[in-house]
């Protein structure tokens, strides 16, 4: 059967996450407007830096639980990378939809709100209630696409 648009773009986000170099959680994101892909992103370190696969994960070494102490991670999140790509190449993401293979964290939620993205579709859970509270307060539509 032909997938609906949300399913179609989420399947693409699942493929994008395969590029992730994170040792703990692989996440993919794509930003879409008018059913056209604008940018993609996966979690990994900034360009020209050694990947966590090569150096190891500090958060893992320190036994930091998921959702805590983001500042100790070398990587950018998938959502951050997708938003950065739009900024780098001058692509407006105002009123777009972001598809993410995991619920966004609070840092990514704030970036999504500030960037003008109007809708989030995600498929995986993440332990961050504050992110969902802020997204709801901001008026960003949030859809949990459960498989």
Short mmCIF file of N, CA and C in Angstrom, two decimals:
data_model
loop_
_atom_site.label_atom_id
_atom_site.label_comp_id
_atom_site.label_asym_id
_atom_site.label_seq_id
_atom_site.Cartn_x
_atom_site.Cartn_y
_atom_site.Cartn_z
N UNK A 1 0.83 -1.18 0.00
CA UNK A 1 0.00 0.00 0.00
C UNK A 1 0.87 1.25 0.00
N UNK A 2 0.37 2.27 -0.60
CA UNK A 2 1.07 3.55 -0.66
C UNK A 2 1.03 4.22 0.71
N UNK A 3 2.20 4.58 1.28
CA UNK A 3 2.20 5.19 2.61
C UNK A 3 1.63 6.61 2.59
N UNK A 4 1.05 7.00 3.73
CA UNK A 4 0.63 8.38 3.90
C UNK A 4 1.89 9.24 4.04
N UNK A 5 1.75 10.55 3.85
CA UNK A 5 2.92 11.43 3.87
C UNK A 5 3.73 11.30 5.16
N UNK A 6 3.07 11.30 6.32
CA UNK A 6 3.81 11.20 7.57
C UNK A 6 4.60 9.90 7.65
N UNK A 7 4.00 8.81 7.23
CA UNK A 7 4.70 7.52 7.24
C UNK A 7 5.87 7.53 6.27
N UNK A 8 5.66 8.09 5.10
CA UNK A 8 6.69 8.18 4.07
C UNK A 8 7.92 8.93 4.59
N UNK A 9 7.69 10.13 5.15
CA UNK A 9 8.82 10.93 5.62
C UNK A 9 9.47 10.31 6.86
N UNK A 10 8.69 9.64 7.69
CA UNK A 10 9.29 8.99 8.85
C UNK A 10 10.18 7.83 8.42
N UNK A 11 9.78 7.12 7.40
CA UNK A 11 10.63 6.04 6.87
C UNK A 11 11.95 6.60 6.36
N UNK A 12 11.90 7.75 5.73
CA UNK A 12 13.14 8.39 5.26
C UNK A 12 14.00 8.80 6.44
N UNK A 13 13.40 9.34 7.49
CA UNK A 13 14.15 9.71 8.70
C UNK A 13 14.83 8.48 9.31
N UNK A 14 14.16 7.33 9.24
CA UNK A 14 14.75 6.08 9.74
C UNK A 14 16.01 5.72 8.94
N UNK A 15 16.00 5.98 7.66
CA UNK A 15 17.19 5.72 6.83
C UNK A 15 18.29 6.73 7.17
N UNK A 16 17.92 8.00 7.35
CA UNK A 16 18.89 9.05 7.68
C UNK A 16 19.63 8.70 8.98
N UNK A 17 18.93 8.16 9.96
CA UNK A 17 19.57 7.87 11.25
C UNK A 17 20.68 6.82 11.14
N UNK A 18 20.70 6.06 10.06
CA UNK A 18 21.75 5.05 9.88
C UNK A 18 23.13 5.67 9.70
N UNK A 19 23.19 6.98 9.42
CA UNK A 19 24.46 7.69 9.29
C UNK A 19 25.01 8.13 10.65
N UNK A 20 24.22 8.00 11.70
CA UNK A 20 24.62 8.44 13.03
C UNK A 20 25.88 7.72 13.49
N UNK A 21 26.72 8.46 14.21
CA UNK A 21 27.93 7.86 14.80
C UNK A 21 27.84 7.79 16.33
N UNK A 22 26.66 8.06 16.86
CA UNK A 22 26.46 8.01 18.31
C UNK A 22 26.47 6.56 18.78
N UNK A 23 27.12 6.33 19.90
CA UNK A 23 27.22 4.98 20.45
C UNK A 23 26.00 4.60 21.29
N UNK A 24 25.22 5.60 21.72
CA UNK A 24 24.11 5.34 22.64
C UNK A 24 22.73 5.35 21.98
N UNK A 25 22.51 6.26 21.04
CA UNK A 25 21.19 6.38 20.43
C UNK A 25 21.36 6.98 19.04
N UNK A 26 20.84 6.31 18.05
CA UNK A 26 20.88 6.82 16.69
C UNK A 26 19.55 7.51 16.39
N UNK A 27 19.64 8.76 15.92
CA UNK A 27 18.45 9.55 15.64
C UNK A 27 18.60 10.19 14.26
N UNK A 28 17.50 10.21 13.53
CA UNK A 28 17.46 10.89 12.23
C UNK A 28 16.36 11.93 12.24
N UNK A 29 16.56 12.98 11.44
CA UNK A 29 15.56 14.04 11.33
C UNK A 29 15.54 14.56 9.90
N UNK A 30 14.36 14.92 9.43
CA UNK A 30 14.25 15.61 8.15
C UNK A 30 13.24 16.74 8.31
N UNK A 31 13.54 17.85 7.64
CA UNK A 31 12.64 18.99 7.67
C UNK A 31 11.98 19.07 6.30
N UNK A 32 10.65 19.17 6.32
CA UNK A 32 9.84 19.08 5.12
C UNK A 32 8.88 20.27 5.05
N UNK A 33 8.70 20.79 3.86
CA UNK A 33 7.70 21.84 3.63
C UNK A 33 7.03 21.57 2.30
N UNK A 34 5.71 21.64 2.30
CA UNK A 34 4.93 21.37 1.08
C UNK A 34 5.29 20.01 0.47
N UNK A 35 5.48 19.02 1.34
CA UNK A 35 5.82 17.65 0.93
C UNK A 35 7.13 17.55 0.15
N UNK A 36 8.06 18.46 0.42
CA UNK A 36 9.39 18.45 -0.18
C UNK A 36 10.42 18.48 0.93
N UNK A 37 11.42 17.64 0.84
CA UNK A 37 12.48 17.59 1.85
C UNK A 37 13.39 18.80 1.68
N UNK A 38 13.59 19.55 2.77
CA UNK A 38 14.47 20.72 2.75
C UNK A 38 15.86 20.37 3.24
N UNK A 39 15.95 19.67 4.38
CA UNK A 39 17.24 19.28 4.94
C UNK A 39 17.07 17.97 5.71
N UNK A 40 18.20 17.35 5.98
CA UNK A 40 18.23 16.15 6.82
C UNK A 40 19.31 16.33 7.89
N UNK A 41 19.23 15.53 8.93
CA UNK A 41 20.26 15.55 9.96
C UNK A 41 20.24 14.26 10.75
N UNK A 42 21.38 13.91 11.26
CA UNK A 42 21.51 12.76 12.17
C UNK A 42 22.45 13.18 13.28
N UNK A 43 22.42 12.47 14.40
CA UNK A 43 23.27 12.87 15.50
C UNK A 43 24.71 12.41 15.27
N UNK A 44 25.61 13.36 15.43
CA UNK A 44 27.02 13.12 15.22
C UNK A 44 27.81 14.39 15.48
N UNK A 45 29.11 14.26 15.52
CA UNK A 45 29.98 15.41 15.84
C UNK A 45 30.02 16.40 14.68
N UNK A 46 30.42 17.64 14.98
CA UNK A 46 30.56 18.63 13.91
C UNK A 46 31.61 18.18 12.88
N UNK A 47 31.54 18.76 11.68
CA UNK A 47 32.49 18.38 10.61
C UNK A 47 33.95 18.53 11.05
N UNK A 48 34.78 17.65 10.52
CA UNK A 48 36.25 17.66 10.71
C UNK A 48 36.67 17.29 12.13
N UNK A 49 35.79 16.65 12.87
CA UNK A 49 36.12 16.20 14.22
C UNK A 49 36.05 14.69 14.29
N UNK A 50 36.77 14.11 15.23
CA UNK A 50 36.75 12.66 15.40
C UNK A 50 35.40 12.22 15.93
N UNK A 51 34.92 11.12 15.39
CA UNK A 51 33.62 10.59 15.78
C UNK A 51 33.71 9.84 17.10
N UNK A 52 32.58 9.75 17.76
CA UNK A 52 32.49 9.02 19.03
C UNK A 52 32.87 7.54 18.84
N UNK A 53 32.60 7.02 17.65
CA UNK A 53 33.00 5.64 17.35
C UNK A 53 34.51 5.46 17.50
N UNK A 54 35.26 6.54 17.27
CA UNK A 54 36.72 6.49 17.35
C UNK A 54 37.25 6.82 18.74
N UNK A 55 36.60 7.78 19.41
CA UNK A 55 37.10 8.26 20.70
C UNK A 55 36.38 7.69 21.91
N UNK A 56 35.21 7.13 21.69
CA UNK A 56 34.39 6.67 22.81
C UNK A 56 33.44 7.77 23.25
N UNK A 57 32.58 7.44 24.17
CA UNK A 57 31.53 8.35 24.63
C UNK A 57 31.78 8.73 26.09
N UNK A 58 32.01 10.01 26.32
CA UNK A 58 32.25 10.49 27.68
C UNK A 58 31.04 10.27 28.57
N UNK A 59 29.85 10.52 28.05
CA UNK A 59 28.64 10.33 28.85
C UNK A 59 28.47 8.86 29.24
N UNK A 60 28.84 7.98 28.34
CA UNK A 60 28.77 6.55 28.63
C UNK A 60 29.81 6.18 29.70
N UNK A 61 31.02 6.72 29.55
CA UNK A 61 32.08 6.45 30.53
C UNK A 61 31.70 6.92 31.93
N UNK A 62 31.00 8.07 32.00
CA UNK A 62 30.59 8.63 33.28
C UNK A 62 29.25 8.09 33.77
N UNK A 63 28.66 7.17 32.98
CA UNK A 63 27.39 6.53 33.33
C UNK A 63 26.26 7.56 33.54
N UNK A 64 26.19 8.53 32.63
CA UNK A 64 25.17 9.58 32.71
C UNK A 64 23.90 9.06 32.05
N UNK A 65 22.77 9.15 32.75
CA UNK A 65 21.51 8.65 32.18
C UNK A 65 21.08 9.44 30.94
N UNK A 66 20.31 8.80 30.11
CA UNK A 66 19.75 9.44 28.92
C UNK A 66 18.95 10.66 29.33
N UNK A 67 19.08 11.73 28.55
CA UNK A 67 18.33 12.95 28.82
C UNK A 67 18.99 13.91 29.78
N UNK A 68 20.20 13.58 30.26
CA UNK A 68 20.88 14.45 31.22
C UNK A 68 22.27 14.84 30.71
N UNK A 69 22.72 16.00 31.15
CA UNK A 69 24.09 16.51 30.90
C UNK A 69 24.46 16.52 29.42
N UNK A 70 23.58 17.09 28.59
CA UNK A 70 23.83 17.18 27.15
C UNK A 70 25.14 17.88 26.82
N UNK A 71 25.56 18.79 27.69
CA UNK A 71 26.77 19.57 27.40
C UNK A 71 28.04 18.72 27.38
N UNK A 72 27.98 17.51 27.91
CA UNK A 72 29.14 16.63 27.90
C UNK A 72 29.24 15.77 26.64
N UNK A 73 28.31 15.95 25.75
CA UNK A 73 28.29 15.16 24.51
C UNK A 73 28.99 15.94 23.40
N UNK A 74 29.83 15.27 22.63
CA UNK A 74 30.54 15.89 21.50
C UNK A 74 29.62 16.11 20.30
N UNK A 75 28.55 15.39 20.25
CA UNK A 75 27.70 15.38 19.05
C UNK A 75 26.63 16.46 19.09
N UNK A 76 26.18 16.81 17.89
CA UNK A 76 24.97 17.59 17.70
C UNK A 76 23.83 16.59 17.56
N UNK A 77 22.65 17.00 17.99
CA UNK A 77 21.48 16.14 17.79
C UNK A 77 21.01 16.23 16.34
N UNK A 78 20.25 15.26 15.92
CA UNK A 78 19.76 15.20 14.54
C UNK A 78 18.98 16.46 14.18
N UNK A 79 18.12 16.91 15.09
CA UNK A 79 17.33 18.12 14.85
C UNK A 79 18.24 19.34 14.69
N UNK A 80 19.26 19.42 15.54
CA UNK A 80 20.21 20.53 15.47
C UNK A 80 20.93 20.53 14.12
N UNK A 81 21.36 19.36 13.68
CA UNK A 81 22.05 19.27 12.39
C UNK A 81 21.14 19.66 11.23
N UNK A 82 19.88 19.26 11.28
CA UNK A 82 18.95 19.61 10.21
C UNK A 82 18.70 21.12 10.18
N UNK A 83 18.56 21.73 11.35
CA UNK A 83 18.35 23.18 11.43
C UNK A 83 19.61 23.93 10.99
N UNK A 84 20.78 23.46 11.41
CA UNK A 84 22.04 24.09 11.01
C UNK A 84 22.22 24.02 9.50
N UNK A 85 21.88 22.90 8.90
CA UNK A 85 22.00 22.79 7.43
C UNK A 85 21.12 23.81 6.72
N UNK A 86 19.93 24.04 7.24
CA UNK A 86 19.05 25.05 6.64
C UNK A 86 19.68 26.44 6.76
N UNK A 87 20.22 26.75 7.92
CA UNK A 87 20.86 28.06 8.11
C UNK A 87 22.09 28.20 7.22
N UNK A 88 22.88 27.16 7.14
CA UNK A 88 24.12 27.20 6.35
C UNK A 88 23.85 27.46 4.87
N UNK A 89 22.77 26.90 4.36
CA UNK A 89 22.48 27.02 2.93
C UNK A 89 21.35 28.01 2.63
N UNK A 90 20.94 28.78 3.63
CA UNK A 90 19.94 29.82 3.41
C UNK A 90 18.56 29.31 3.06
N UNK A 91 18.15 28.21 3.68
CA UNK A 91 16.84 27.61 3.41
C UNK A 91 15.89 27.98 4.54
N UNK A 92 14.79 28.63 4.21
CA UNK A 92 13.80 28.98 5.22
C UNK A 92 13.04 27.72 5.65
N UNK A 93 12.96 27.52 6.96
CA UNK A 93 12.21 26.39 7.48
C UNK A 93 10.96 26.86 8.23
N UNK A 94 10.63 28.12 8.08
CA UNK A 94 9.41 28.69 8.67
C UNK A 94 8.20 27.88 8.21
N UNK A 95 7.32 27.53 9.14
CA UNK A 95 6.07 26.80 8.85
C UNK A 95 6.30 25.41 8.26
N UNK A 96 7.41 24.81 8.55
CA UNK A 96 7.70 23.46 8.05
C UNK A 96 7.34 22.41 9.09
N UNK A 97 7.56 21.15 8.73
CA UNK A 97 7.38 20.01 9.62
C UNK A 97 8.72 19.32 9.78
N UNK A 98 9.06 18.93 11.00
CA UNK A 98 10.26 18.14 11.22
C UNK A 98 9.85 16.74 11.64
N UNK A 99 10.43 15.74 10.98
CA UNK A 99 10.19 14.33 11.30
C UNK A 99 11.44 13.84 12.03
N UNK A 100 11.22 13.25 13.21
CA UNK A 100 12.33 12.83 14.07
C UNK A 100 12.06 11.42 14.56
N UNK A 101 13.11 10.61 14.59
CA UNK A 101 12.94 9.21 15.02
C UNK A 101 12.90 9.07 16.54
N UNK A 102 12.92 10.19 17.26
CA UNK A 102 12.82 10.19 18.71
C UNK A 102 12.20 11.50 19.16
N UNK A 103 11.50 11.49 20.27
CA UNK A 103 10.96 12.73 20.83
C UNK A 103 12.10 13.71 21.06
N UNK A 104 11.93 14.98 20.75
CA UNK A 104 13.04 15.93 20.94
C UNK A 104 13.31 16.23 22.41
N UNK A 105 14.58 16.51 22.71
CA UNK A 105 14.98 16.94 24.05
C UNK A 105 14.62 18.42 24.21
N UNK A 106 14.82 18.96 25.38
CA UNK A 106 14.48 20.35 25.67
C UNK A 106 15.30 21.31 24.81
N UNK A 107 16.57 21.02 24.61
CA UNK A 107 17.41 21.91 23.80
C UNK A 107 16.89 21.96 22.36
N UNK A 108 16.60 20.81 21.80
CA UNK A 108 16.08 20.76 20.43
C UNK A 108 14.68 21.35 20.35
N UNK A 109 13.87 21.14 21.37
CA UNK A 109 12.52 21.73 21.37
C UNK A 109 12.61 23.25 21.29
N UNK A 110 13.52 23.85 22.06
CA UNK A 110 13.67 25.31 22.02
C UNK A 110 14.14 25.78 20.65
N UNK A 111 15.04 25.05 20.03
CA UNK A 111 15.50 25.41 18.68
C UNK A 111 14.38 25.28 17.66
N UNK A 112 13.59 24.23 17.78
CA UNK A 112 12.46 24.02 16.87
C UNK A 112 11.46 25.17 17.00
N UNK A 113 11.13 25.53 18.22
CA UNK A 113 10.19 26.62 18.47
C UNK A 113 10.73 27.93 17.87
N UNK A 114 11.98 28.24 18.19
CA UNK A 114 12.58 29.50 17.75
C UNK A 114 12.76 29.57 16.23
N UNK A 115 12.93 28.43 15.58
CA UNK A 115 13.19 28.41 14.13
C UNK A 115 11.91 28.58 13.31
N UNK A 116 10.75 28.47 13.93
CA UNK A 116 9.50 28.64 13.21
C UNK A 116 8.91 27.37 12.64
N UNK A 117 9.49 26.23 13.00
CA UNK A 117 8.91 24.95 12.59
C UNK A 117 7.54 24.85 13.27
N UNK A 118 6.51 24.48 12.51
CA UNK A 118 5.16 24.51 13.07
C UNK A 118 4.65 23.14 13.50
N UNK A 119 5.35 22.09 13.09
CA UNK A 119 4.83 20.74 13.37
C UNK A 119 5.98 19.77 13.56
N UNK A 120 5.82 18.89 14.55
CA UNK A 120 6.79 17.82 14.81
C UNK A 120 6.06 16.49 14.70
N UNK A 121 6.66 15.57 13.97
CA UNK A 121 6.18 14.19 13.93
C UNK A 121 7.36 13.34 14.40
N UNK A 122 7.15 12.56 15.45
CA UNK A 122 8.23 11.73 15.97
C UNK A 122 7.72 10.32 16.22
N UNK A 123 8.67 9.37 16.37
CA UNK A 123 8.24 7.98 16.54
C UNK A 123 8.79 7.30 17.79
N UNK A 124 9.79 7.85 18.44
CA UNK A 124 10.38 7.19 19.60
C UNK A 124 10.30 8.07 20.83
N UNK A 125 10.22 7.46 21.99
CA UNK A 125 10.12 8.22 23.23
C UNK A 125 11.49 8.68 23.71
N UNK A 126 11.48 9.71 24.57
CA UNK A 126 12.69 10.26 25.17
C UNK A 126 12.29 10.84 26.52
N UNK A 127 13.10 10.68 27.55
CA UNK A 127 12.70 11.09 28.90
C UNK A 127 12.83 12.59 29.15
N UNK A 128 11.96 13.41 28.53
CA UNK A 128 12.06 14.86 28.71
C UNK A 128 10.67 15.50 28.70
N UNK A 129 10.05 15.57 29.88
CA UNK A 129 8.71 16.14 30.00
C UNK A 129 8.70 17.64 29.74
N UNK A 130 9.76 18.34 30.12
CA UNK A 130 9.81 19.79 29.93
C UNK A 130 9.75 20.14 28.45
N UNK A 131 10.39 19.35 27.61
CA UNK A 131 10.34 19.63 26.17
C UNK A 131 8.91 19.58 25.66
N UNK A 132 8.14 18.60 26.10
CA UNK A 132 6.75 18.47 25.65
C UNK A 132 5.90 19.62 26.21
N UNK A 133 6.16 20.03 27.43
CA UNK A 133 5.42 21.16 28.01
C UNK A 133 5.67 22.44 27.21
N UNK A 134 6.93 22.69 26.86
CA UNK A 134 7.26 23.90 26.11
C UNK A 134 6.69 23.85 24.70
N UNK A 135 6.74 22.70 24.07
CA UNK A 135 6.17 22.58 22.73
C UNK A 135 4.67 22.81 22.74
N UNK A 136 3.99 22.26 23.72
CA UNK A 136 2.55 22.47 23.85
C UNK A 136 2.23 23.94 24.09
N UNK A 137 2.98 24.57 24.98
CA UNK A 137 2.77 25.99 25.28
C UNK A 137 3.02 26.88 24.06
N UNK A 138 3.97 26.50 23.23
CA UNK A 138 4.35 27.32 22.07
C UNK A 138 3.37 27.23 20.91
N UNK A 139 2.53 26.20 20.94
CA UNK A 139 1.59 26.02 19.83
C UNK A 139 2.11 25.16 18.71
N UNK A 140 3.32 24.63 18.84
CA UNK A 140 3.84 23.71 17.84
C UNK A 140 3.02 22.42 17.91
N UNK A 141 2.52 21.97 16.79
CA UNK A 141 1.75 20.72 16.76
C UNK A 141 2.72 19.56 16.91
N UNK A 142 2.38 18.63 17.79
CA UNK A 142 3.25 17.47 18.05
C UNK A 142 2.44 16.21 17.80
N UNK A 143 2.98 15.34 16.94
CA UNK A 143 2.32 14.08 16.59
C UNK A 143 3.27 12.94 16.91
N UNK A 144 2.81 12.01 17.74
CA UNK A 144 3.59 10.80 18.04
C UNK A 144 3.11 9.72 17.08
N UNK A 145 3.92 9.42 16.10
CA UNK A 145 3.58 8.41 15.09
C UNK A 145 4.10 7.08 15.58
N UNK A 146 3.25 6.35 16.26
CA UNK A 146 3.66 5.06 16.83
C UNK A 146 3.54 3.97 15.78
N UNK A 147 4.54 3.11 15.75
CA UNK A 147 4.53 1.98 14.82
C UNK A 147 4.06 0.75 15.52
#
